[in-house]
Coordinates of C-alpha atoms in Angstrom, one line a residue:
M95 CA 0.0 0.0 0.0
D96 CA 1.5 3.4 -0.9
A97 CA 1.7 6.4 1.4
K98 CA -1.3 8.1 -0.2
A99 CA -3.5 5.0 -0.2
D100 CA -6.3 4.6 2.3
T101 CA -5.8 7.9 4.1
A102 CA -9.5 8.8 4.6
G103 CA -9.8 9.9 8.3
P104 CA -7.0 10.3 10.9
I105 CA -4.3 7.7 11.0
I106 CA -2.0 7.5 14.0
L107 CA 1.5 6.4 13.1
F108 CA 3.3 4.9 16.0
D109 CA 6.4 2.8 16.9
A110 CA 5.1 -0.8 17.3
E111 CA 8.4 -1.9 19.0
C112 CA 8.1 0.7 21.7
I113 CA 6.3 -0.5 24.8
L114 CA 5.0 3.0 25.7
C115 CA 3.8 3.6 22.1
S116 CA 2.1 0.3 21.9
A117 CA 0.4 0.8 25.2
N118 CA -0.9 4.2 23.9
A119 CA -2.1 2.5 20.7
Q120 CA -4.0 0.0 22.7
F121 CA -5.4 2.7 24.9
V122 CA -6.7 4.6 21.8
L123 CA -8.3 1.4 20.3
T124 CA -10.0 0.7 23.6
H125 CA -11.3 4.2 24.2
D126 CA -12.1 5.4 20.6
R127 CA -15.8 4.5 20.9
K128 CA -16.6 6.2 17.5
K129 CA -13.8 4.2 15.8
R130 CA -12.5 7.5 14.4
F131 CA -8.8 6.6 14.4
R132 CA -6.9 4.0 12.5
L133 CA -3.3 3.0 13.3
A134 CA -0.3 2.2 11.3
A135 CA 3.1 1.1 12.6
M136 CA 6.1 3.1 11.4
Q137 CA 7.8 -0.2 10.8
G138 CA 5.2 -1.1 8.1
E139 CA 5.0 -0.1 4.5
L140 CA 2.2 2.4 4.8
G141 CA 3.6 3.9 8.1
S142 CA 7.1 4.4 6.8
G143 CA 5.8 5.8 3.5
L144 CA 3.7 8.4 5.4
Y145 CA 6.7 9.3 7.5
R146 CA 8.8 9.8 4.3
R147 CA 5.9 11.8 2.7
F148 CA 6.1 14.3 5.5
G149 CA 9.9 14.5 5.5
I150 CA 10.6 12.3 8.6
D151 CA 13.1 9.5 8.5
P152 CA 11.0 6.3 9.4
T153 CA 14.1 4.5 10.7
N154 CA 14.8 7.2 13.3
P155 CA 11.6 9.1 14.1
D156 CA 11.4 11.0 17.3
S157 CA 7.7 11.7 17.0
I158 CA 4.3 10.2 16.8
I159 CA 2.4 11.7 13.9
V160 CA -1.3 11.9 13.0
V161 CA -2.1 12.1 9.3
D162 CA -5.5 13.3 8.1
G163 CA -5.5 13.6 4.3
D164 CA -2.8 16.1 3.4
K165 CA -2.5 17.4 6.9
M166 CA -0.1 16.1 9.5
L167 CA 0.3 16.8 13.2
R168 CA 3.4 15.8 15.2
D169 CA 4.9 15.9 18.6
S170 CA 2.6 17.3 21.4
D171 CA 0.1 18.6 18.9
A172 CA -0.5 15.0 17.6
V173 CA -0.9 13.6 21.2
L174 CA -3.4 16.3 22.1
A175 CA -5.3 15.8 18.9
I176 CA -5.6 12.1 19.6
Y177 CA -6.9 12.6 23.1
A178 CA -9.3 15.4 21.9
G179 CA -10.6 12.9 19.3
L180 CA -11.4 10.3 21.9
G181 CA -14.3 12.3 23.5
W182 CA -15.0 12.8 27.2
P183 CA -13.3 12.6 29.6
W184 CA -10.0 12.3 27.5
K185 CA -11.0 15.4 25.5
A186 CA -10.3 17.5 28.6
L187 CA -6.5 17.0 28.0
A188 CA -6.9 19.3 25.0
L189 CA -6.7 22.1 27.6
F190 CA -2.9 21.5 27.4
R191 CA -3.0 23.3 24.1
L192 CA -3.1 26.5 26.2
V193 CA 0.5 25.6 27.1
P194 CA 2.8 27.1 24.4
R195 CA 4.3 24.6 22.0
F196 CA 7.8 25.8 22.9
I197 CA 7.2 24.4 26.4
R198 CA 5.1 21.3 25.4
D199 CA 7.3 20.0 22.6
P200 CA 10.7 19.8 24.4
L201 CA 9.0 17.7 27.2
Y202 CA 7.3 15.5 24.6
L203 CA 10.6 15.1 22.6
F204 CA 12.6 14.2 25.8
V205 CA 10.3 11.3 26.4
A206 CA 10.1 10.3 22.7
R207 CA 13.9 10.3 22.3
N208 CA 14.4 8.2 25.5
R209 CA 11.3 5.9 25.1
Y210 CA 13.3 2.7 24.7
R211 CA 15.6 3.4 27.7
I212 CA 12.7 4.5 29.9
F213 CA 9.9 2.1 28.9
G214 CA 11.7 -0.6 27.0
K215 CA 11.5 -2.1 23.5
R216 CA 9.7 -5.2 22.2
E217 CA 11.6 -7.9 20.4
S218 CA 8.9 -7.8 17.7
C219 CA 6.1 -5.4 16.7
W220 CA 3.0 -5.3 18.8
L221 CA -0.2 -6.5 17.2
P222 CA -3.7 -5.6 18.5
S223 CA -6.2 -8.2 19.6
P224 CA -8.4 -9.7 16.8
E225 CA -11.3 -7.3 17.6
F226 CA -9.2 -4.3 16.7
R227 CA -7.2 -5.7 13.7
D228 CA -9.5 -4.0 11.2
R229 CA -8.3 -0.7 12.5
L230 CA -4.6 -1.4 12.0
L231 CA -3.4 -0.5 8.5

């Protein structure tokens, strides 16, 4: 599947080898009652293609991204958009948008760049349970 294929609606691109990132993906799948988001691993063909499309090296990304058509959000903006899209009570976290990006992003990037050291890395990519597999691209 190429990087432009099947991009109707928001797609969360995440690191499926990262324990924190996989836990967040599982959280989104569980709490996204409207099934708004789909997910793609950066290690997969679609995920790495979308990273490249937006000028990010998929072999060394330091950010989660959310792609919605031709628009892309990254870093803390992506995280806040995800939680805003989950509805209540998670939507309340969107209030952190009031914190300037120059404060939010360095905190986000510190965690992102140290995610394997802090949370660990899987030996193989995480896969969702069968009930959610249709939402993984």
